[in-house]
Coordinates of C-alpha atoms and ligand atoms in Angstrom, one line a residue:
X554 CA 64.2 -7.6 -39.6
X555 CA 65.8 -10.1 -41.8
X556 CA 66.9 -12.9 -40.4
X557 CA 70.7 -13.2 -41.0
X558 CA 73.0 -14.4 -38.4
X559 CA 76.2 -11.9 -37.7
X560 CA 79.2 -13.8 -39.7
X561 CA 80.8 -14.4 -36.4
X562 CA 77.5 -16.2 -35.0
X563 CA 77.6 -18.1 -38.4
X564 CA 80.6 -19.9 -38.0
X565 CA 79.2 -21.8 -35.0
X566 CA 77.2 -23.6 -37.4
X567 CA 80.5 -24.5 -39.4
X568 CA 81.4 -26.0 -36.1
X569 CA 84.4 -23.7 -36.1
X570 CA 84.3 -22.7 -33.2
X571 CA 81.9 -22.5 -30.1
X572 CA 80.1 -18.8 -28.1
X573 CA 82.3 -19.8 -25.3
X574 CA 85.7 -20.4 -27.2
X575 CA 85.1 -17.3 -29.5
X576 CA 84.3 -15.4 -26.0
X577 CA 87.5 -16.3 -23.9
X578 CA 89.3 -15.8 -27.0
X579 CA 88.3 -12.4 -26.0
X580 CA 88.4 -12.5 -22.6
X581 CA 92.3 -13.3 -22.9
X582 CA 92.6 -10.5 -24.7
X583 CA 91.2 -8.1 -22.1
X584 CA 92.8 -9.8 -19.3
X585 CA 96.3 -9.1 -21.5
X586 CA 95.7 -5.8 -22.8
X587 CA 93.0 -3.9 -20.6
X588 CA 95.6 -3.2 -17.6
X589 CA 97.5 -1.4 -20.4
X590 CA 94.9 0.0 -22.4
X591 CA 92.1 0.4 -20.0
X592 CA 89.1 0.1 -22.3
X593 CA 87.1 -1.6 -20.0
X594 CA 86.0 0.0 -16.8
X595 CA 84.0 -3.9 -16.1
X596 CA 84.5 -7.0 -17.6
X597 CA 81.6 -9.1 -16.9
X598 CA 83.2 -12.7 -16.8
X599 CA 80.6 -14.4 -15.1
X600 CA 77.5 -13.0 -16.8
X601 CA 79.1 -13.9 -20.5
X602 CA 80.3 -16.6 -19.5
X603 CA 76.6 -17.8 -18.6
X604 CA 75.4 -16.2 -21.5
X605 CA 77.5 -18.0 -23.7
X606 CA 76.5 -21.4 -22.1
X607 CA 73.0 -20.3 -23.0
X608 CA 73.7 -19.7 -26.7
X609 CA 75.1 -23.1 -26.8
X610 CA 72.3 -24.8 -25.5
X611 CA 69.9 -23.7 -27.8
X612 CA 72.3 -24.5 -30.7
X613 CA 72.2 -28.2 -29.4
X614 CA 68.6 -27.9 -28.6
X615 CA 67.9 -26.5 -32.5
X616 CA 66.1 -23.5 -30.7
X617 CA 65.8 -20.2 -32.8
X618 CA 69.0 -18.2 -32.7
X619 CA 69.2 -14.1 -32.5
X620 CA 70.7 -12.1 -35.3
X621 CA 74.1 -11.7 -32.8
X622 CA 74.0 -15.2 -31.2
X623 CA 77.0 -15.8 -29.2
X624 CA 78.3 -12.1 -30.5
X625 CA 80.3 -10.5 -27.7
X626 CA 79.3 -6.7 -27.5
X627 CA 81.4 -4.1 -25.5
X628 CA 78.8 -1.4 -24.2
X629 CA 80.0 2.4 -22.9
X630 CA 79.1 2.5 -18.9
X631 CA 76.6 5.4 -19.3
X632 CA 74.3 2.6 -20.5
X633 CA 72.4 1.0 -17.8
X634 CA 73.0 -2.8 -17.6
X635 CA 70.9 -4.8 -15.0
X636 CA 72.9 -5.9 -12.3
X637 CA 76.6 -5.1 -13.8
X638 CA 77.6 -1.9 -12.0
X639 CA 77.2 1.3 -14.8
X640 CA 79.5 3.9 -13.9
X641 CA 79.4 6.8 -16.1
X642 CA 83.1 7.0 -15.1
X643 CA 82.5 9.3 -12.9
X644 CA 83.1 8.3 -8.6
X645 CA 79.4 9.8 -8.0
X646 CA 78.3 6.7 -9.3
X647 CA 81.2 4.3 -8.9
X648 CA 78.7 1.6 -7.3
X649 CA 75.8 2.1 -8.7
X650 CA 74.8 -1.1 -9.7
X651 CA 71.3 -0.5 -12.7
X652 CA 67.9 -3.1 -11.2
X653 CA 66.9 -2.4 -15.0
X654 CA 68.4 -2.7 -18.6
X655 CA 68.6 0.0 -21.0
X656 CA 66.1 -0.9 -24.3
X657 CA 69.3 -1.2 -26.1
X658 CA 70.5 -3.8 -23.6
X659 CA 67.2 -5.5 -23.8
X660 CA 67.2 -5.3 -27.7
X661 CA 71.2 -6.7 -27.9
X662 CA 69.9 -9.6 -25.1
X663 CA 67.0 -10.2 -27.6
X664 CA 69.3 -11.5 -30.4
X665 CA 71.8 -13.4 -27.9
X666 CA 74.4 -11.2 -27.9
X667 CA 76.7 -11.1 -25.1
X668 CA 77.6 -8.2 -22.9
X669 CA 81.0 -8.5 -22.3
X670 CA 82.2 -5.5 -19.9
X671 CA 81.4 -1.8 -19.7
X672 CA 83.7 0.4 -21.2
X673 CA 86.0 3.6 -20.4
X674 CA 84.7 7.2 -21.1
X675 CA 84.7 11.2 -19.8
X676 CA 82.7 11.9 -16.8
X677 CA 79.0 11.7 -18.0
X678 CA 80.2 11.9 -21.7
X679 CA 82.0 15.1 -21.4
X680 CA 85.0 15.6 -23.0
X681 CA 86.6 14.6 -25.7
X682 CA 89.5 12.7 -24.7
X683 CA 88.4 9.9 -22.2
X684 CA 91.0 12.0 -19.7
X685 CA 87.7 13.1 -18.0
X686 CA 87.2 9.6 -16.4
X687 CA 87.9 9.3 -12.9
X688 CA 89.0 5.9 -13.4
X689 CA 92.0 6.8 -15.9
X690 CA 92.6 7.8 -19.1
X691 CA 92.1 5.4 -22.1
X692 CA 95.4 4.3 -24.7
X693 CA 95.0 4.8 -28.4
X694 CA 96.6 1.5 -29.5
X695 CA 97.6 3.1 -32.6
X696 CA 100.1 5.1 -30.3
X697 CA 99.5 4.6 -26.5
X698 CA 100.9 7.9 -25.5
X699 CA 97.8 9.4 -27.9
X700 CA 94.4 10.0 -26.6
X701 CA 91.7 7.4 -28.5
X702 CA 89.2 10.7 -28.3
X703 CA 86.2 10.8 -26.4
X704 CA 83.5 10.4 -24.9
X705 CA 83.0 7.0 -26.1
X706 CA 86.9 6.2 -26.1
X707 CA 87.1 3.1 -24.4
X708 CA 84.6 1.3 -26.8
X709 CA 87.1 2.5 -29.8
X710 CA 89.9 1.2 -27.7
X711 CA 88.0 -2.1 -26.9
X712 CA 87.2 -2.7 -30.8
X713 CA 90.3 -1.3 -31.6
X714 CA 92.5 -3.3 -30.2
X715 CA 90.2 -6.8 -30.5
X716 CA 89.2 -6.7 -27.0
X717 CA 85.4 -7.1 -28.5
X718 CA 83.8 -7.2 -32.1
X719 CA 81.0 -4.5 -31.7
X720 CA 80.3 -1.4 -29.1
X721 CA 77.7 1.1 -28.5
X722 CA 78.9 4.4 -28.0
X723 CA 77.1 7.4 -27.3
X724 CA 77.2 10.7 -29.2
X725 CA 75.9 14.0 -27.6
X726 CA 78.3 16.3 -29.6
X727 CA 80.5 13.9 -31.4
X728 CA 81.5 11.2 -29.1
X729 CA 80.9 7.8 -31.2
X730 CA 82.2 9.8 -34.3
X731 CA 85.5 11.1 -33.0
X732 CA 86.7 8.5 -31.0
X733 CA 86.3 6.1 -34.1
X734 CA 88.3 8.3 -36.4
X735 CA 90.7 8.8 -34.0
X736 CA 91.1 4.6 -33.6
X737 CA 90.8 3.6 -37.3
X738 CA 86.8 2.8 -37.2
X739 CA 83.3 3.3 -38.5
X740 CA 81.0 4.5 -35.9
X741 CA 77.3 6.1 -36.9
X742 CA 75.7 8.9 -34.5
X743 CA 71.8 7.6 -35.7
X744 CA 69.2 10.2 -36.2
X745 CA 67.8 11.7 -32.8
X746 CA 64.8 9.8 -32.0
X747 CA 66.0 6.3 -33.9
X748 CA 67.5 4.5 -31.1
X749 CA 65.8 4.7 -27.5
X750 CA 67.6 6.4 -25.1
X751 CA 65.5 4.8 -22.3
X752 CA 68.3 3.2 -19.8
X753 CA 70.9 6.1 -21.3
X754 CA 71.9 8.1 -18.5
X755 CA 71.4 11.8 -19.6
X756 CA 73.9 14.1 -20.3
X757 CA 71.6 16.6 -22.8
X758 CA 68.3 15.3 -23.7
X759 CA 67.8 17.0 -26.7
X760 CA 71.0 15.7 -28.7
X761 CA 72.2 12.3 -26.7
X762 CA 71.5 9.1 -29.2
X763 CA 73.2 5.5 -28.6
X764 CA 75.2 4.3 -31.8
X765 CA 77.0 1.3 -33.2
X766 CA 81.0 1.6 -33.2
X767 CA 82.6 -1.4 -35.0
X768 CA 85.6 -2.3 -37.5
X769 CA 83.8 -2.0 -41.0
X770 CA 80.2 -0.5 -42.8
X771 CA 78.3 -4.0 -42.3
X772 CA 79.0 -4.4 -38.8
X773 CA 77.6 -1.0 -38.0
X774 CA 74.6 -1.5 -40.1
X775 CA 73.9 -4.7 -38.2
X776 CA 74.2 -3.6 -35.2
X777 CA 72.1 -0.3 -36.3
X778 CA 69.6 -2.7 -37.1
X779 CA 69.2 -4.5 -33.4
X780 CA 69.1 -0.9 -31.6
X781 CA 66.6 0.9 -33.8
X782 CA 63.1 1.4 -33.4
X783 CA 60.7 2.7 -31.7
X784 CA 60.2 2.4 -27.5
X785 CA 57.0 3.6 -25.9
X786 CA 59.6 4.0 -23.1
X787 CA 61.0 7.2 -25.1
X788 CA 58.8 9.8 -25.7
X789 CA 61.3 11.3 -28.1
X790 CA 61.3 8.1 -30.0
X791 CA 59.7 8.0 -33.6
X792 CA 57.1 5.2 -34.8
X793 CA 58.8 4.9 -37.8
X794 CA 59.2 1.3 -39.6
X795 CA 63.2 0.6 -39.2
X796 CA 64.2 -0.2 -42.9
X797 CA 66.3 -3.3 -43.1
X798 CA 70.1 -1.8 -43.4
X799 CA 71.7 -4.4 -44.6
X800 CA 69.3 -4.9 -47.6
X801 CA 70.4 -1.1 -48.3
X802 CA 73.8 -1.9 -48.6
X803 CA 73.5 -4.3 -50.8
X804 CA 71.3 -2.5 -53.6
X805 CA 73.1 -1.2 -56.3
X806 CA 74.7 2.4 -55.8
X807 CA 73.0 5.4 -57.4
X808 CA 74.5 8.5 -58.7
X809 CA 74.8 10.6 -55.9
X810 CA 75.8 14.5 -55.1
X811 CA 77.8 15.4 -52.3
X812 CA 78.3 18.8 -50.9
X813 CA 81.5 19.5 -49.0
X814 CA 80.7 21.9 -45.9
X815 CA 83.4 24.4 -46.2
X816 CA 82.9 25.9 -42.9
X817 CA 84.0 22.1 -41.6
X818 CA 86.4 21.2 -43.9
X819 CA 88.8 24.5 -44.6
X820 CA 90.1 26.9 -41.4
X821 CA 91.1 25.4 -38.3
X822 CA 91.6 21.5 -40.0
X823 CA 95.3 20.4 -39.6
X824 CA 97.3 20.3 -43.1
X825 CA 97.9 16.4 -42.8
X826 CA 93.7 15.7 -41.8
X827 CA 93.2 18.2 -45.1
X828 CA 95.9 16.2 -47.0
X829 CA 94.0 13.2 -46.6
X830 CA 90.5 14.6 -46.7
X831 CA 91.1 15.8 -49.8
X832 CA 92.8 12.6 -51.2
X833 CA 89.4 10.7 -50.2
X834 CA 87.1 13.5 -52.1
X835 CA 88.9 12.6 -54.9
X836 CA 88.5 8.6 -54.8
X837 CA 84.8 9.6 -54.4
X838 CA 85.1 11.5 -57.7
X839 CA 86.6 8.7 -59.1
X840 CA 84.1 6.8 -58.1
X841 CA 82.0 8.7 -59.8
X842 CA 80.2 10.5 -57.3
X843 CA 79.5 14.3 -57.8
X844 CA 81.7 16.3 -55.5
X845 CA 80.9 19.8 -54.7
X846 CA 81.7 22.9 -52.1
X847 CA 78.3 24.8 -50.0
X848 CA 78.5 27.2 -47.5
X849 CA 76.4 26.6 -44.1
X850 CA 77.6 29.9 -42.5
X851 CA 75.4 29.5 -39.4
X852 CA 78.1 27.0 -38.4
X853 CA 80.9 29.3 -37.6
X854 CA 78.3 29.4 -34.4
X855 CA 77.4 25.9 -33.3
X856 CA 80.2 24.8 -31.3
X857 CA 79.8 28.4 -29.0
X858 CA 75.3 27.1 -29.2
X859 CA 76.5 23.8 -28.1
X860 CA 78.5 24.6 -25.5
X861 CA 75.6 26.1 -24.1
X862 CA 73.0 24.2 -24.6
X863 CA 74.7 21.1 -23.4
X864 CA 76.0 22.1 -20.1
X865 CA 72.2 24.2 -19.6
X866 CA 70.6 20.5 -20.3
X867 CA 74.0 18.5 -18.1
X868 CA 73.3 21.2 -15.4
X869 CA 69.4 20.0 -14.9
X870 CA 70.0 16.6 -15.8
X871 CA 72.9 16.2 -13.1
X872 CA 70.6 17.6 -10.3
X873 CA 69.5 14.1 -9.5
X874 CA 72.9 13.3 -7.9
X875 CA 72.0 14.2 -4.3
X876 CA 73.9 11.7 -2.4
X877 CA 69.9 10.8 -1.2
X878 CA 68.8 8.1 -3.0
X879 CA 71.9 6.0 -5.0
X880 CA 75.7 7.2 -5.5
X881 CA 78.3 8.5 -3.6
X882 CA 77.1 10.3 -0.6
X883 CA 79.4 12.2 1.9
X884 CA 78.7 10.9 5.7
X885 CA 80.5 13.5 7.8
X886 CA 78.2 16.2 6.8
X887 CA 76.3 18.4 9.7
X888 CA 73.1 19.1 7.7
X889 CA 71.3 18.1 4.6
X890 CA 72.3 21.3 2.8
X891 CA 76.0 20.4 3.4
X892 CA 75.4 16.4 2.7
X893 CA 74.1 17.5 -1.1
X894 CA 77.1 20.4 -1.7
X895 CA 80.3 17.8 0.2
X896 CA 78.3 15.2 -2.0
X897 CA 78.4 16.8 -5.1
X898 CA 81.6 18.6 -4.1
X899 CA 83.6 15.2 -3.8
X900 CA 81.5 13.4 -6.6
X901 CA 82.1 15.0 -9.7
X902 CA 85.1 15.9 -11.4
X903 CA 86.8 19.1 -12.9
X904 CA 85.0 19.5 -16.2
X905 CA 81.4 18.2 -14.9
X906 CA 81.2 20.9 -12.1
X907 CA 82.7 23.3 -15.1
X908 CA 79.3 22.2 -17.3
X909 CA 77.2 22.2 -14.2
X910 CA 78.4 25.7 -13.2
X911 CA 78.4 26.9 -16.9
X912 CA 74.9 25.4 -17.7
X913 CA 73.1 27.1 -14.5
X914 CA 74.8 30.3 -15.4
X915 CA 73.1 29.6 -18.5
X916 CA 69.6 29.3 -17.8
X917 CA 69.4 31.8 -14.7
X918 CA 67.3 34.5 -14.7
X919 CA 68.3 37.8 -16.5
X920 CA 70.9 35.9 -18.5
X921 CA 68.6 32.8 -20.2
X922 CA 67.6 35.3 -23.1
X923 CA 71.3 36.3 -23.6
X924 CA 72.8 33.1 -23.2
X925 CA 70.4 29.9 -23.8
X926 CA 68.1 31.7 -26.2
X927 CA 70.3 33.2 -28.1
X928 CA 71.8 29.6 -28.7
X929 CA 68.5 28.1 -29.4
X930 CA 68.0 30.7 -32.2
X931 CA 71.6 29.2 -33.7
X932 CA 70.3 25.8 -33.5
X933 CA 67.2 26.8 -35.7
X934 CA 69.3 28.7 -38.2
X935 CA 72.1 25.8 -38.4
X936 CA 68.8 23.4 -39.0
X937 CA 67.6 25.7 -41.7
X938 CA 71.0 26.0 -42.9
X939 CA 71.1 21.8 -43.1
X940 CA 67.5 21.6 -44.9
X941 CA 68.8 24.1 -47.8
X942 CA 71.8 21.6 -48.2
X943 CA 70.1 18.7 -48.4
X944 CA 67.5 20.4 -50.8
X945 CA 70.5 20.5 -53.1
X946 CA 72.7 17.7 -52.3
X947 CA 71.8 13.8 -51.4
X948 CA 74.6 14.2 -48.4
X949 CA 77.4 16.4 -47.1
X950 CA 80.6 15.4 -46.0
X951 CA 83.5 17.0 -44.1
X952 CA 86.7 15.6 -41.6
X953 CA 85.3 14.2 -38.7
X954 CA 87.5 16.1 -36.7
X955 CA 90.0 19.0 -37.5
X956 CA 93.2 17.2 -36.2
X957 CA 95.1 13.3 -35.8
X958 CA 94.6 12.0 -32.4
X959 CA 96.5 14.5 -29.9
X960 CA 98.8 13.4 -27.2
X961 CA 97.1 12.4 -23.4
X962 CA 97.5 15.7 -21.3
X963 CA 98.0 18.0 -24.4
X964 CA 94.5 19.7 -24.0
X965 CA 93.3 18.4 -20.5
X966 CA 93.8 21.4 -18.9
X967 CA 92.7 23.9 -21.7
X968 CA 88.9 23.1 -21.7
X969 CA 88.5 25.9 -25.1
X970 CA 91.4 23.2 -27.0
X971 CA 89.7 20.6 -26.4
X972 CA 85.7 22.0 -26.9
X973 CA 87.2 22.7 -30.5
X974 CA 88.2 18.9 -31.2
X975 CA 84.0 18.9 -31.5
X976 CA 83.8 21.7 -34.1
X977 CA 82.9 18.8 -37.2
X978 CA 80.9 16.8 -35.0
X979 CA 78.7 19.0 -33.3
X980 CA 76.1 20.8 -35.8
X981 CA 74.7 17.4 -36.5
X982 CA 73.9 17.0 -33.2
X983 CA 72.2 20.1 -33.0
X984 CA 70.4 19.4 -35.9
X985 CA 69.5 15.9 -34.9
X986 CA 70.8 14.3 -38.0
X987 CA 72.7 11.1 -38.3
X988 CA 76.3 10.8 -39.3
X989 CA 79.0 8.7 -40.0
X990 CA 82.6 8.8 -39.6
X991 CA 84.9 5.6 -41.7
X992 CA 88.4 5.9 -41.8
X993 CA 89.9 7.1 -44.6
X994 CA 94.1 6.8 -44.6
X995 CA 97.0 7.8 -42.1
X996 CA 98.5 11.2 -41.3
X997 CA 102.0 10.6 -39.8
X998 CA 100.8 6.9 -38.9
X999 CA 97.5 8.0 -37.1
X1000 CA 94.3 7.8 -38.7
X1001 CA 92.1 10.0 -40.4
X1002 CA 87.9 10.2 -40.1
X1003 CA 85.7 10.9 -43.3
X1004 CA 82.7 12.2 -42.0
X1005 CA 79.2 11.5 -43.7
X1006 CA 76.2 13.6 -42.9
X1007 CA 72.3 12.6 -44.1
X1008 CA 68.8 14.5 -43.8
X1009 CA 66.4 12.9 -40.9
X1010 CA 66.3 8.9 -41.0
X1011 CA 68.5 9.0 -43.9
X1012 CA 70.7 6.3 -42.8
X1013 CA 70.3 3.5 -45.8
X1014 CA 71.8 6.4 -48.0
X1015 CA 74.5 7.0 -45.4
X1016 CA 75.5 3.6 -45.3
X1017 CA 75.4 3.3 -48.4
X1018 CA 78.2 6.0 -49.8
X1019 CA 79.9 5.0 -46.5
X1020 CA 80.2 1.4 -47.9
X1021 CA 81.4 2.6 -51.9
X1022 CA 84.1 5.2 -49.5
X1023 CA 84.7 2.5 -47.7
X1024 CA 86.1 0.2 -50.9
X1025 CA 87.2 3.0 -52.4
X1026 CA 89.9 4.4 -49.6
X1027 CA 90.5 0.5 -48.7
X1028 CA 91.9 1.7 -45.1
X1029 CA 94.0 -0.6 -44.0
X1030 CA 93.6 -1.2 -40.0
X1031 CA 97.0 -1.9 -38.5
X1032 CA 97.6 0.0 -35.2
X1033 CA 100.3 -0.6 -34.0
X1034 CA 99.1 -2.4 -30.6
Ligands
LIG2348 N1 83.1 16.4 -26.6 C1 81.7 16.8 -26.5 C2 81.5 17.3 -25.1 O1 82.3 17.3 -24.3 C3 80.8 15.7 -26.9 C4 80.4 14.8 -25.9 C5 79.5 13.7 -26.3 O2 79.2 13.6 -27.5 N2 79.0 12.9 -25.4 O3 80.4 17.7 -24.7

């Protein structure tokens, strides 16, 4: 990759400031507004801290600096970080403390950033609200009685509100994408198989990616750029040469044509999300991009295929929490049998035993045709339904999600509401595509998402309109926090 420093790492060299004033500058910041907000599940004081002191001393020492020297980085707790305790917010593993890093962690340590704390999310990324966590609900600091959406909801809140630069996220069905249109950000779901998922604690194999979250286009390109690439740690992780994103956004833009997916962008959205959709279509016609509606019927099916495939995947993935080897484990119990089911009983919250229960129904036998193949057969036909769009159009584009960020406890206990917050978000993940979401003005004061969706290892050309949306809605970020 090219070697450019991050422009916050840059101003070290300007002797503006130093990687441990720009850090507690931070650090104050959470201290203030985490009780309040609670982005962070951990901060890690002492590890930054000493990883900030490092950065220093090669800057004395002349050393070689990484691309995010000194660059503090907020990173979702289902992302396993050596020796700082990774919690999927869930109590099953409320002191499980990782004895490796993710290859994310080890790519972001790499180029001297600085892991700063582990951040608020739903149980195991499910949900899509951040009221799933057992530690506490996350604020929206654009209105703290709002939701900041989920999974990934405390890394919008933490960038959000300043209490870190960057984030990862994780996006399974939408989670990086609707939290940062519900905060005012860009956030990229990357194509399935761009970004390792080694370290990533699974929720469902075949759609969960790690993304960049962050405040603007550039700073999720950059921080695309540090994650991608290929692990031999990840099977499902493609040899493919990571182009240099940042390059891409710089090269002039070419006449592109843009397919609005009705079956995203028409029934179901809210007027004000449509008032503002619509309004940013037009800036991209102004623009002169070419603007156009296709149909991808197959869609009207994708949230009910993903609500099966994901809980079928969560239900076998989850299986490893025994109480036997790391995690909660109930002591009282008689037997084995009752240690695993008082274990699993008292571990796992509401909506995780409702995947687990739903996901096992699933994929048991005499229903798996009915159920889990018939949603595999909806995942090929929304695919084919994708590769006929894109045969036409260079990308397709849609709300990221079909209302303004809803109130905390409006859909907690209505698991259908709150599935369809996902109905944008959720083909690409079934499709394995990468998409973006940039915010693109206010409804009633809260922000609105633009969602941007590419063919396979299409993101240069995703960044790329994001960046020309991105000047031409010129969102304003002001919550009011
Ligand atoms: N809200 C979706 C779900 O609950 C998506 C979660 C995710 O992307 N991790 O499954």
């Amino acid at each position: 990759m090219s070697k450019r420093l991050h422009p916050l790492a840059q101003k070290f060299f300007k002797g503006e400031l130093t990687p441990s004033e720009l850090l507690e500058s931070y650090l104050v910041r959470i201290e203030k507004h985490n009780p309040s907000l609670n982005a962070y599940l951990t901060v890690s004081f002492d590890e930054a801290l000493s990883q900030a002191k490092k950065v220093e001393e090669k800057i004395v020492r002349g050393d070689d600096l990484g691309v995010l020297a000194g660059v503090p980085v907020a990173v979702k707790d289902n992302i396993c970080t050596e020796g700082i305790r990774t919690t999927c917010a869930s109590k099953i593993l409320e002191n499980f403390i990782p004895i490796y890093d993710a290859t994310v962690i080890e790519k972001l340590k790499a180029e001297d950033a600085i892991i700063v704390g582990k951040t608020n999310m739903d149980e195991f990324a499910m949900g899509s609200s951040t009221e799933n966590s057992a530690f506490g609900p996350s604020k929206n600091p654009w209105d703290l009685d709002r939701t900041p959406g989920g999974s990934s909801g405390g890394s919008a809140v933490a960038v959000a509100a300043d209490l870190a630069p960057l984030a990862l996220g994780s996006d399974t069905g939408g989670s990086i994408r609707q939290p940062a249109a519900f905060c005012g950000l860009v956030g990229l779901k990357p194509t399935y198989g761009l970004v390792s998922r080694y370290g990533l604690v699974a929720f469902a194999s075949s759609l969960d990616q790690v993304g960049p979250m962050a405040k603007n286009v550039a700073d999720c390109a950059f921080l695309l750029q540090v994650i991608a690439g290929h692990d031999p740690k990840d099977s499902t992780s493609f040899p493919n040469e990571v182009p240099d994103y940042l390059a891409c956004l710089e090269e002039p833009f070419k006449k592109m044509k843009v397919g609005v997916v009705r079956e995203l962008a028409g029934e179901g959205i809210e007027k004000g999300v449509k008032e503002v959709f619509d309004w940013a279509l037009n800036r991209l016609a102004d623009a002169g991009v070419i603007v156009e509606e296709v149909s991808l019927p197959s869609f009207e099916y994708a949230l009910s295929a993903y609500y099966l495939i994901a809980p079928a995947e969560a239900s076998s993935n989850l299986a490893r929490y025994d109480g036997v080897r790391y995690g909660y484990r109930d002591f009282e119990a008689k037997d084995i049998w009752e240690m695993y089911a008082k274990t699993r009983a008292e571990g796992f919250g509401a909506e995780v035993k409702r995947r687990i229960m739903l996901g096992t129904y699933a994929l048991s036998a005499g229903y798996y045709e009915a159920y889990y193949g018939q949603a595999q057969k909806i995942r090929t036909l929304i695919i084919q339904d994708f590769n006929r769009a894109f045969e036409q159009y260079d990308l397709l584009v849609s709300p990221t999600a079909p209302t303004v960020p809803f109130k905390l406890g409006e859909k907690v206990d209505d698991p259908l509401q709150m599935y369809l917050s996902d109905v944008c978000t959720i083909p690409v993940n079934l499709a394995g595509l990468p998409a973006i979401s940039i915010p693109a003005g206010l409804s009633d004061g809260l922000p609105v998402g633009f969602q941007i969706i590419g063919s396979s290892f299409s993101e240069p050309m995703v960044f790329q309109l994001a960046k020309l949306a991105e000047e031409a809605f010129s969102f304003q970020f002001k919550p009011s926090y």
